XYZ file of C-alpha atoms in Angstrom:
644
model
C 0.000 0.000 0.000
C 1.125 3.555 -0.682
C 1.736 4.980 2.771
C 3.828 8.034 1.955
C 1.088 10.019 0.228
C -2.380 10.473 1.681
C -5.367 12.753 1.230
C -8.407 13.638 3.327
C -11.847 12.383 2.393
C -14.861 14.663 2.766
C -15.596 13.143 6.197
C -12.083 14.006 7.433
C -10.559 10.500 7.297
C -7.246 9.996 5.532
C -6.739 7.420 2.815
C -3.986 6.302 0.488
C -4.707 7.421 -3.110
C -4.602 4.374 -5.364
C -6.538 5.261 -8.528
C -7.018 8.486 -10.501
C -10.217 9.522 -12.286
C -9.925 12.374 -14.785
C -12.988 14.058 -16.279
C -12.891 16.640 -19.054
C -12.302 20.150 -17.734
C -15.732 21.435 -18.855
C -17.744 18.624 -17.215
C -21.081 19.836 -15.816
C -21.112 20.336 -12.030
C -24.260 18.242 -11.544
C -22.650 15.303 -13.386
C -19.544 15.515 -11.176
C -21.562 15.701 -7.955
C -23.748 12.766 -9.049
C -20.751 10.600 -9.976
C -18.863 11.337 -6.739
C -21.952 10.565 -4.657
C -22.366 7.243 -6.469
C -18.721 6.390 -5.855
C -19.082 7.166 -2.125
C -22.524 5.566 -1.557
C -22.843 2.284 0.347
C -22.794 -0.851 -1.764
C -26.272 -1.843 -0.580
C -27.488 1.502 -1.968
C -25.906 0.816 -5.364
C -22.666 2.721 -4.752
C -19.036 1.608 -4.777
C -18.385 2.571 -1.104
C -15.028 4.077 -2.004
C -13.200 7.153 -0.749
C -12.734 9.914 -3.325
C -11.493 13.473 -3.199
C -10.649 16.181 -5.708
C -6.940 16.589 -6.325
C -5.827 19.945 -5.006
C -3.371 21.702 -7.357
C 0.106 22.032 -5.901
C 2.197 25.165 -5.555
C 3.222 24.767 -9.203
C -0.372 24.591 -10.461
C -1.480 26.778 -13.371
C -4.803 27.857 -14.830
C -4.330 25.391 -17.678
C -4.389 22.432 -15.267
C -7.563 20.336 -15.399
C -9.487 20.880 -12.128
C -11.583 17.708 -12.578
C -8.995 15.196 -11.410
C -9.936 12.951 -8.473
C -8.023 10.411 -6.431
C -9.778 7.266 -5.203
C -8.967 4.965 -2.310
C -10.830 2.679 0.086
C -10.989 1.708 3.728
C -9.081 -1.431 4.622
C -12.298 -3.280 5.498
C -13.807 -2.351 2.111
C -10.717 -3.724 0.353
C -10.917 -7.025 2.266
C -14.595 -7.432 1.411
C -13.691 -6.506 -2.162
C -11.038 -9.250 -2.244
C -13.828 -11.731 -1.505
C -16.107 -10.161 -4.146
C -13.531 -10.441 -6.939
C -12.559 -13.997 -5.893
C -8.898 -13.481 -4.977
C -7.053 -16.685 -4.067
C -4.569 -16.543 -1.196
C -2.336 -19.047 0.569
C -4.113 -20.845 3.412
C -2.434 -21.913 6.646
C -2.092 -25.482 5.296
C -0.164 -24.225 2.238
C -3.024 -24.629 -0.254
C -4.406 -21.779 -2.380
C -8.007 -20.917 -1.477
C -10.537 -18.262 -2.338
C -10.345 -15.476 0.248
C -13.340 -14.945 2.534
C -13.608 -12.131 5.054
C -15.139 -14.397 7.696
C -12.200 -16.806 7.433
C -9.490 -14.150 7.066
C -7.361 -15.150 10.089
C -6.826 -18.643 8.631
C -4.859 -17.248 5.703
C -1.107 -17.457 5.994
C -0.060 -13.836 5.515
C -2.998 -12.269 7.368
C -1.682 -10.661 10.556
C -3.303 -8.139 12.873
C -5.863 -6.127 10.931
C -4.519 -7.485 7.642
C -2.270 -4.543 6.789
C 0.003 -5.682 3.949
C -2.126 -8.750 3.181
C -3.182 -7.316 -0.178
C -0.688 -5.937 -2.649
C -1.200 -2.446 -4.050
C -1.983 -3.960 -7.471
C -4.718 -6.113 -5.894
C -6.145 -3.071 -4.061
C -6.234 -1.121 -7.334
C -7.906 -4.053 -9.107
C -10.575 -4.167 -6.367
C -11.203 -0.421 -6.754
C -11.464 -0.805 -10.534
C -13.957 -3.629 -10.020
C -15.990 -1.365 -7.720
C -15.981 1.494 -10.245
C -16.846 -0.797 -13.167
C -19.838 -2.117 -11.216
C -21.347 1.301 -10.583
C -24.698 0.881 -12.304
C -27.519 3.230 -13.169
C -30.629 2.789 -11.030
C -33.616 4.833 -12.167
C -31.692 7.623 -13.954
C -32.698 8.126 -17.582
C -29.498 10.036 -18.364
C -26.338 11.394 -16.768
C -27.299 14.604 -14.897
C -26.501 17.622 -17.048
C -26.278 15.499 -20.224
C -29.780 14.687 -21.556
C -28.312 12.919 -24.607
C -26.112 10.613 -22.488
C -28.819 7.987 -22.002
C -28.824 5.522 -19.108
C -31.007 2.559 -18.235
C -31.187 0.344 -15.125
C -28.070 -1.820 -14.850
C -25.934 0.188 -17.290
C -22.311 0.687 -16.174
C -21.928 4.386 -15.371
C -18.152 4.508 -15.888
C -18.356 2.741 -19.262
C -21.062 5.123 -20.495
C -19.117 8.238 -19.476
C -15.929 6.822 -21.053
C -17.607 5.935 -24.341
C -19.118 9.448 -24.555
C -15.787 11.174 -23.848
C -16.760 12.841 -20.561
C -14.494 10.573 -18.544
C -10.973 10.985 -19.951
C -9.161 8.193 -18.151
C -9.024 5.980 -15.076
C -5.572 4.743 -14.133
C -3.749 3.319 -11.083
C -0.929 5.267 -9.470
C 2.646 4.061 -9.228
C 4.145 3.366 -5.805
C 7.522 5.046 -6.061
C 9.524 3.027 -3.513
C 8.214 -0.313 -4.698
C 8.770 0.671 -8.323
C 12.330 1.712 -7.517
C 13.063 -1.677 -5.906
C 11.485 -3.557 -8.815
C 13.393 -1.475 -11.386
C 16.696 -2.197 -9.647
C 16.179 -5.963 -9.479
C 14.610 -6.152 -12.946
C 16.546 -4.035 -15.433
C 18.814 -1.436 -13.798
C 21.369 -4.038 -12.738
C 22.365 -5.973 -15.878
C 23.112 -9.530 -14.855
C 22.615 -13.092 -16.036
C 19.735 -14.242 -13.844
C 16.061 -15.071 -13.959
C 13.518 -12.267 -13.908
C 11.810 -11.468 -10.582
C 8.473 -12.889 -11.781
C 6.887 -12.874 -8.312
C 7.777 -9.189 -7.886
C 6.464 -8.389 -11.385
C 3.228 -10.203 -10.560
C 3.002 -8.413 -7.219
C 3.329 -5.000 -8.894
C 1.736 -5.437 -12.348
C -0.463 -8.517 -11.936
C -0.557 -12.068 -13.258
C -1.210 -11.250 -16.937
C 1.950 -9.155 -17.191
C 4.024 -11.643 -15.179
C 2.956 -14.507 -17.478
C 4.059 -12.520 -20.532
C 7.515 -11.915 -19.071
C 7.613 -15.529 -17.879
C 6.878 -16.720 -21.422
C 9.457 -14.318 -22.884
C 12.098 -15.685 -20.503
C 11.075 -19.317 -21.131
C 11.094 -18.850 -24.916
C 14.574 -17.315 -24.733
C 15.941 -20.191 -22.630
C 14.254 -22.751 -24.906
C 16.026 -21.183 -27.904
C 19.496 -21.702 -26.416
C 19.832 -25.418 -27.478
C 18.712 -24.422 -30.993
C 21.225 -21.553 -31.002
C 24.080 -23.784 -29.745
C 23.381 -26.320 -32.498
C 22.943 -23.561 -35.077
C 26.378 -21.956 -34.541
C 28.456 -24.979 -35.712
C 25.972 -25.548 -38.546
C 26.524 -21.963 -39.640
C 30.311 -22.221 -39.339
C 30.894 -25.607 -40.961
C 27.863 -26.497 -43.113
C 27.043 -23.098 -44.566
C 26.673 -24.247 -48.172
C 25.964 -27.945 -47.499
C 22.174 -28.116 -47.602
C 22.175 -31.914 -47.545
C 22.940 -31.805 -43.829
C 20.167 -29.454 -42.824
C 17.818 -32.439 -42.620
C 19.159 -33.255 -39.134
C 18.630 -29.646 -38.036
C 15.086 -29.685 -39.475
C 14.375 -32.936 -37.600
C 15.542 -31.357 -34.338
C 13.361 -28.342 -35.158
C 10.267 -30.558 -35.384
C 10.768 -32.099 -31.936
C 11.837 -28.800 -30.365
C 8.808 -26.693 -31.345
C 6.388 -29.347 -30.019
C 8.112 -30.133 -26.735
C 8.743 -26.525 -25.641
C 5.068 -25.560 -26.035
C 3.885 -28.567 -24.019
C 6.407 -27.895 -21.263
C 5.376 -24.245 -21.181
C 1.779 -25.276 -20.396
C 3.043 -27.149 -17.344
C 5.239 -24.250 -16.244
C 2.456 -21.682 -16.660
C 0.086 -23.947 -14.694
C 2.648 -24.091 -11.855
C 3.053 -20.304 -11.899
C -0.704 -19.713 -12.024
C -1.316 -22.120 -9.113
C 1.289 -20.346 -6.980
C -0.346 -17.013 -7.818
C -3.853 -18.285 -7.103
C -5.321 -17.844 -10.596
C -5.312 -21.455 -11.875
C -8.563 -22.513 -10.216
C -10.105 -19.067 -10.017
C -13.579 -18.908 -11.517
C -13.907 -16.572 -14.449
C -16.108 -13.603 -13.621
C -19.217 -12.929 -15.672
C -18.150 -10.635 -18.495
C -19.841 -7.286 -18.889
C -20.544 -5.759 -22.334
C -17.711 -3.768 -23.917
C -17.897 0.048 -23.554
C -18.382 0.450 -27.309
C -21.082 -2.244 -27.619
C -24.438 -0.876 -28.785
C -27.837 -2.191 -29.752
C -31.553 -2.132 -28.984
C -32.321 -2.055 -25.259
C -33.431 -5.448 -23.955
C -33.000 -7.855 -21.045
C -29.983 -10.145 -20.601
C -31.430 -13.671 -20.111
C -28.592 -14.605 -17.705
C -28.430 -11.573 -15.375
C -31.967 -10.245 -15.892
C -30.462 -6.752 -16.248
C -31.322 -4.296 -18.995
C -28.592 -4.020 -21.597
C -28.234 -3.493 -25.367
C -28.981 -6.511 -27.552
C -27.599 -6.908 -31.060
C -28.605 -9.503 -33.625
C -25.967 -12.186 -34.132
C -27.143 -12.553 -37.754
C -26.281 -8.875 -38.422
C -22.864 -9.379 -36.842
C -22.187 -12.463 -38.988
C -23.206 -10.540 -42.115
C -20.746 -7.788 -41.224
C -18.011 -10.355 -40.674
C -18.537 -12.408 -43.845
C -19.659 -9.669 -46.249
C -17.237 -6.921 -45.177
C -14.451 -8.085 -42.851
C -13.510 -11.288 -44.676
C -13.433 -9.622 -48.154
C -11.353 -6.789 -46.663
C -8.831 -9.247 -45.207
C -8.646 -11.070 -48.568
C -8.091 -7.737 -50.364
C -5.246 -6.927 -47.952
C -3.714 -10.344 -48.587
C -3.894 -9.681 -52.335
C -2.148 -6.300 -51.874
C 0.501 -8.030 -49.767
C 1.001 -10.562 -52.581
C 1.304 -7.734 -55.104
C 3.959 -6.000 -52.983
C 5.795 -9.326 -52.703
C 5.953 -9.694 -56.502
C 7.364 -6.134 -56.765
C 10.024 -7.215 -54.260
C 10.983 -10.170 -56.466
C 11.235 -7.855 -59.488
C 13.607 -5.662 -57.455
C 15.620 -8.750 -56.476
C 15.920 -9.760 -60.128
C 17.023 -6.249 -61.097
C 19.712 -6.149 -58.357
C 20.944 -9.623 -59.320
C 21.164 -8.659 -62.996
C 23.294 -5.581 -62.186
C 25.566 -7.655 -59.936
C 26.013 -10.385 -62.571
C 26.914 -7.826 -65.260
C 29.654 -6.169 -63.213
C 30.335 -7.778 -59.800
C 31.805 -5.226 -57.373
C 31.649 -4.592 -53.637
C 28.880 -2.021 -54.156
C 26.753 -4.256 -56.361
C 27.205 -6.958 -53.702
C 25.713 -4.564 -51.164
C 22.956 -3.738 -53.654
C 21.765 -7.362 -53.411
C 20.595 -6.705 -49.826
C 18.745 -3.448 -50.577
C 15.505 -5.018 -51.948
C 15.192 -7.255 -48.869
C 15.746 -4.313 -46.499
C 13.160 -2.175 -48.337
C 10.717 -5.087 -48.336
C 11.239 -5.666 -44.583
C 10.493 -1.982 -43.864
C 7.414 -2.068 -46.123
C 6.188 -5.208 -44.301
C 6.398 -3.425 -40.944
C 4.537 -0.389 -42.319
C 1.822 -2.587 -43.867
C 1.441 -4.525 -40.620
C 1.005 -1.255 -38.715
C -1.596 0.173 -41.126
C -3.464 -3.124 -41.244
C -3.536 -3.285 -37.437
C -5.456 0.003 -37.245
C -7.844 -1.145 -39.986
C -8.386 -4.491 -38.212
C -9.162 -2.725 -34.912
C -11.688 -0.459 -36.652
C -13.365 -3.385 -38.428
C -13.515 -5.551 -35.317
C -15.057 -2.664 -33.381
C -17.568 -2.116 -36.207
C -18.583 -5.796 -35.996
C -20.007 -4.820 -32.576
C -18.946 -7.768 -30.413
C -20.597 -7.811 -27.010
C -17.649 -9.112 -24.974
C -14.078 -7.848 -24.770
C -12.757 -11.439 -24.989
C -14.689 -12.064 -28.233
C -13.455 -8.745 -29.618
C -9.853 -9.715 -28.803
C -10.211 -13.189 -30.365
C -11.531 -11.769 -33.647
C -8.846 -9.072 -33.665
C -6.082 -11.604 -32.968
C -7.328 -13.847 -35.790
C -7.402 -10.980 -38.326
C -3.985 -9.673 -37.325
C -2.345 -13.112 -37.205
C -3.608 -14.133 -40.656
C -2.325 -10.946 -42.267
C 0.968 -10.810 -40.368
C 1.684 -14.460 -41.106
C 1.012 -14.000 -44.818
C 2.832 -10.672 -45.017
C 5.942 -11.880 -43.184
C 6.244 -15.445 -44.473
C 4.644 -15.546 -47.954
C 7.864 -14.436 -49.683
C 9.874 -17.059 -47.802
C 7.448 -19.828 -48.791
C 7.575 -18.641 -52.411
C 11.387 -18.637 -52.467
C 11.592 -22.033 -50.747
C 8.942 -24.010 -52.639
C 8.377 -22.202 -55.963
C 11.788 -20.744 -56.770
C 13.606 -23.403 -54.674
C 16.512 -21.005 -54.211
C 18.060 -21.817 -50.833
C 20.742 -19.121 -51.075
C 18.119 -16.420 -51.651
C 15.942 -17.942 -48.908
C 18.807 -17.713 -46.435
C 19.588 -14.109 -47.442
C 15.915 -13.013 -47.306
C 15.309 -14.672 -43.939
C 18.400 -13.043 -42.410
C 17.503 -9.600 -43.776
C 13.841 -9.807 -42.731
C 14.759 -11.027 -39.259
C 17.465 -8.443 -38.573
C 15.545 -5.493 -40.066
C 12.294 -6.329 -38.226
C 14.182 -6.668 -34.925
C 15.881 -3.280 -35.353
C 12.581 -1.580 -36.261
C 10.781 -3.230 -33.333
C 13.415 -2.056 -30.867
C 13.164 1.500 -32.224
C 9.338 1.539 -32.134
C 8.924 -0.256 -28.801
C 11.728 1.156 -26.690
C 13.643 4.125 -28.097
C 10.725 6.076 -29.570
C 8.510 5.883 -26.424
C 11.574 6.711 -24.281
C 12.409 9.759 -26.418
C 8.800 10.979 -26.346
C 8.648 10.487 -22.582
C 11.890 12.399 -22.099
C 10.429 15.304 -24.073
C 7.276 15.252 -21.939
C 9.336 15.086 -18.766
C 11.429 18.091 -19.807
C 8.288 20.148 -20.357
C 6.853 18.995 -17.044
C 10.015 19.867 -15.178
C 10.473 23.389 -16.513
C 8.571 24.508 -13.427
C 10.221 21.948 -11.138
C 13.845 20.940 -10.642
C 12.923 17.818 -8.710
C 12.668 14.514 -10.554
C 10.668 11.416 -9.744
C 13.846 9.423 -9.141
C 15.711 11.882 -6.949
C 13.052 13.199 -4.589
C 9.456 12.356 -3.811
C 7.048 14.565 -5.716
C 3.937 16.061 -4.151
C 0.849 14.009 -4.991
C -0.508 16.646 -7.397
C 2.730 16.670 -9.401
C 2.973 12.865 -9.441
C -0.591 12.552 -10.757
C 0.046 15.259 -13.370
C 3.215 13.542 -14.550
C 1.649 10.072 -14.712
C -1.511 11.366 -16.405
C 0.639 12.595 -19.312
C 2.414 9.256 -19.725
C 1.477 6.982 -22.626
C -1.228 4.416 -21.921
C -0.077 0.801 -22.091
C -2.379 -0.971 -24.562
C -1.746 -4.504 -23.317
C 0.471 -7.421 -24.286
C -1.061 -7.909 -27.757
C 1.848 -6.426 -29.737
C 4.432 -8.069 -27.478
C 2.959 -11.533 -28.021
C 2.577 -10.843 -31.747
C 6.285 -10.058 -32.018
C 7.210 -13.293 -30.202
C 4.797 -15.223 -32.452
C 6.533 -13.950 -35.599
C 9.997 -14.669 -34.170
C 8.850 -18.183 -33.255
C 7.709 -18.559 -36.868
C 11.071 -17.474 -38.301
C 12.873 -19.997 -36.083
C 10.512 -22.957 -36.356
C 9.776 -22.673 -40.094
C 13.090 -21.887 -41.790
C 15.949 -21.841 -39.293
C 17.310 -25.096 -40.784
C 18.245 -23.008 -43.844
C 19.649 -20.138 -41.756
C 20.891 -21.746 -38.501
C 21.844 -18.374 -36.969
C 18.150 -17.401 -36.749
C 17.874 -18.792 -33.212
C 21.036 -16.914 -32.160
C 19.600 -13.621 -33.457
C 16.271 -14.232 -31.722
C 18.034 -15.010 -28.418
C 19.942 -11.717 -28.648
C 16.728 -9.897 -29.544
C 14.845 -11.443 -26.615
C 17.566 -10.531 -24.124
C 17.354 -6.868 -25.170
C 13.539 -7.212 -25.301
C 13.434 -8.168 -21.622
C 15.289 -4.994 -20.653
C 13.474 -2.674 -23.080
C 10.028 -4.021 -22.113
C 10.897 -3.796 -18.412
C 12.117 -0.213 -18.892
C 9.017 0.929 -20.750
C 6.688 -0.690 -18.182
C 8.438 1.094 -15.299
C 9.396 4.426 -16.886
C 7.447 5.137 -20.057
C 3.857 3.951 -19.596
C 1.167 4.581 -17.036
C 0.794 1.728 -14.627
C -1.791 -0.687 -16.077
C -4.460 -2.277 -13.908
C -3.651 -5.787 -12.743
C -5.382 -8.477 -14.803
C -5.775 -11.987 -13.284
C -4.709 -14.673 -15.786
C -4.158 -18.436 -15.602
C -2.312 -18.759 -18.956
C -1.362 -16.804 -22.067
C -4.840 -17.365 -23.510
C -5.459 -17.460 -27.258
C -1.732 -17.025 -27.936
C -1.107 -20.618 -26.796
C -3.345 -21.795 -29.662
C -1.559 -19.440 -32.075
C 1.872 -20.834 -31.188
C 0.574 -24.418 -31.429
C -0.904 -23.684 -34.879
C 2.501 -22.324 -35.941
C 4.184 -25.514 -34.690
C 1.824 -27.611 -36.877
C 2.718 -25.472 -39.927
C 6.393 -25.917 -38.951
C 6.034 -29.713 -39.186
C 4.665 -29.461 -42.743
C 7.261 -26.855 -43.784
C 10.273 -28.713 -42.404
C 9.137 -32.030 -43.910
C 8.830 -30.304 -47.294
C 12.317 -28.786 -46.912
C 13.740 -32.202 -45.997
C 12.049 -33.693 -49.083
C 13.675 -31.019 -51.269
C 17.219 -31.784 -50.097
C 19.430 -33.518 -52.718
C 20.389 -36.118 -50.104
C 16.779 -37.297 -49.742
C 16.036 -36.949 -53.474
C 18.921 -39.311 -54.221
C 16.938 -42.152 -52.599
C 14.174 -41.688 -55.201
C 16.066 -41.125 -58.475
C 13.332 -42.413 -60.785
C 10.015 -41.489 -59.208
C 9.153 -38.026 -57.880
C 5.700 -39.336 -56.925
C 7.281 -41.797 -54.512
C 9.273 -38.971 -52.951
C 6.119 -36.869 -52.475
C 4.238 -39.834 -50.990
C 7.168 -40.551 -48.642
C 7.334 -36.923 -47.494
C 3.554 -36.715 -46.966
C 3.558 -40.031 -45.079
C 6.468 -38.901 -42.891
C 4.733 -35.577 -42.242
C 1.497 -37.368 -41.210
C 3.496 -39.644 -38.909
C 5.143 -36.641 -37.259
C 1.825 -34.817 -36.870
C 0.306 -37.936 -35.280
C 3.333 -38.205 -32.963
C 2.963 -34.527 -32.119
C -0.684 -34.905 -31.128
C 0.087 -38.064 -29.141
C 2.842 -36.186 -27.337
C 0.376 -33.365 -26.624
C -2.020 -35.917 -25.138
C 0.634 -37.804 -23.147
C 2.215 -34.735 -21.493
C -0.385 -33.439 -18.979
C -1.032 -29.686 -19.068
C -1.032 -29.500 -15.256
C 1.699 -31.241 -13.186
C 0.497 -34.216 -11.132
C 1.236 -32.658 -7.719
C -0.874 -29.615 -8.595
C -3.719 -31.829 -9.861
C -3.692 -33.618 -6.494
C -3.816 -30.318 -4.571
C -6.727 -29.059 -6.689
C -8.622 -32.351 -6.268
C -8.041 -32.303 -2.510
C -9.339 -28.744 -2.272
C -12.442 -29.663 -4.292
C -13.043 -32.683 -2.048
C -12.724 -30.557 1.108
C -15.155 -27.987 -0.305
C -17.731 -30.708 -1.033
C -17.309 -32.187 2.456
C -17.744 -28.758 4.063
C -20.885 -28.205 1.973
C -22.310 -31.570 3.095
C -21.675 -30.773 6.776
C -23.318 -27.370 6.360
C -26.363 -28.956 4.696
C -26.653 -31.574 7.460
C -26.401 -28.878 10.141
C -29.203 -26.879 8.522
C -31.245 -30.092 8.120
C -31.232 -30.659 11.855
């Protein structure tokens, strides 16, 4: 909890500010008063029962500062009841992970005294966010002062005000001392060691910790591939007959590491109390709209939208748009090959050092164009997916991920497939893969780390013209800290981070047998990625709200789909090697049948391996079963007691 800074609530009690609410500067007074009253009201009266106070401008305040900034906190008892409401799992006295209940609080391992320190600041902020999100309209027809901002019973007040632009942002505050300690152990001290995943989870939540856990695991899993790839690169550079062994290792590697990751993530999630946590009922997205009706599950009024209309939008607009983008990507790819042919022709006519360099220019240009196309397409995909009007955020994310993955996969790998299986030019394939990989990594580092850092430095310089103090050197007054954090960039989630890892996994698993140094380059990229991602989370972006997660979600399926494509690709590359072709000198049909049969055998082995290796380690399965048994027994005893 943030002890150093505190504010006074309207009733005179002090509280630690945890979350900031910012409304637009010209918000109507009656709307502000109504919202604050709803935030403060008792839960039984439909309020959030939170503590909220207007942020008083500091000594450095100016007339340009937005006066409608409010800090939100909660009493310790409210936070403990909230922990039960959101279903937090904590370690019990017997070492098991159990859902927290206020009545049973003293039986939890870390609960001492009045429970001070039992909940992390991230958990407290998540509880407050849950309370704000569940502020619902009662009998109001509209937000006071805004007749056009319609409300209906059960509508989320915060979501409505956000979607209409009255509420600018809601974000959790950083805790400076804790952030300083995390920064030091995470990225300030460069050392060869594991990341402090428990500390990351404690500060940023399970979703963020699982991303960094997967990034670290993926990097470590690449080391055997990198160690094998170095001698292959040094001694078998032009001998493509011997890449069959490397391709075979590739096939086993990409299957085993994904299965082992499931077990590791299950172990992490159990230790963090999210593995057996029940998923909360999802509320409609802020942008979801439709005709007012009644939800058959909750009985609450909410917009309803015809699924048939949504499907028509998907299949008559979104799918054709994606296909059009794929066609444009194919067209750009053919231009790239024309440029390659032109550069090769010039080099063949008069080979010099400069014409040798010219051979790499088309690939570099193409790699930059790919990144630009991916960026433009991402915005278009977000717009289209929003226009499809999905009710749930999870459904929205799944459709967005599918659109983006299809295009990114085609855009990044189509040229490599064409070179490998149509042109069958292994030298060009190796050169294109190396150029695409190196160029995309450089651009990603610039876009993800250096550009946000430079923009943040510029913002910080402007903010500190009126103050010599810095956040690192001396503690800022609360008003200045809020002002500084409010201007920081908003972290948009792990989507782009996972997408980058997905593409790197594709480069390694699909074609690294042709360019064995691919794994080495990805390892180096991932090491710098750990530090750049850690830096931007701590220094560049606003603190995101903690998000409970038991796994990496839909991305696990994406990586597994890539591993299936890798089996087919590597089998085809093995079948193309002169060494294998020499066994079938007379019949190409026999070669194709042998390759297809071998590929089916490997796919069957892969799925058997997936079935044989349990997703959850045995000792965790036993603990979960024991907990379920104890819950059933307790329920039986309670029923018998009531029966008497």
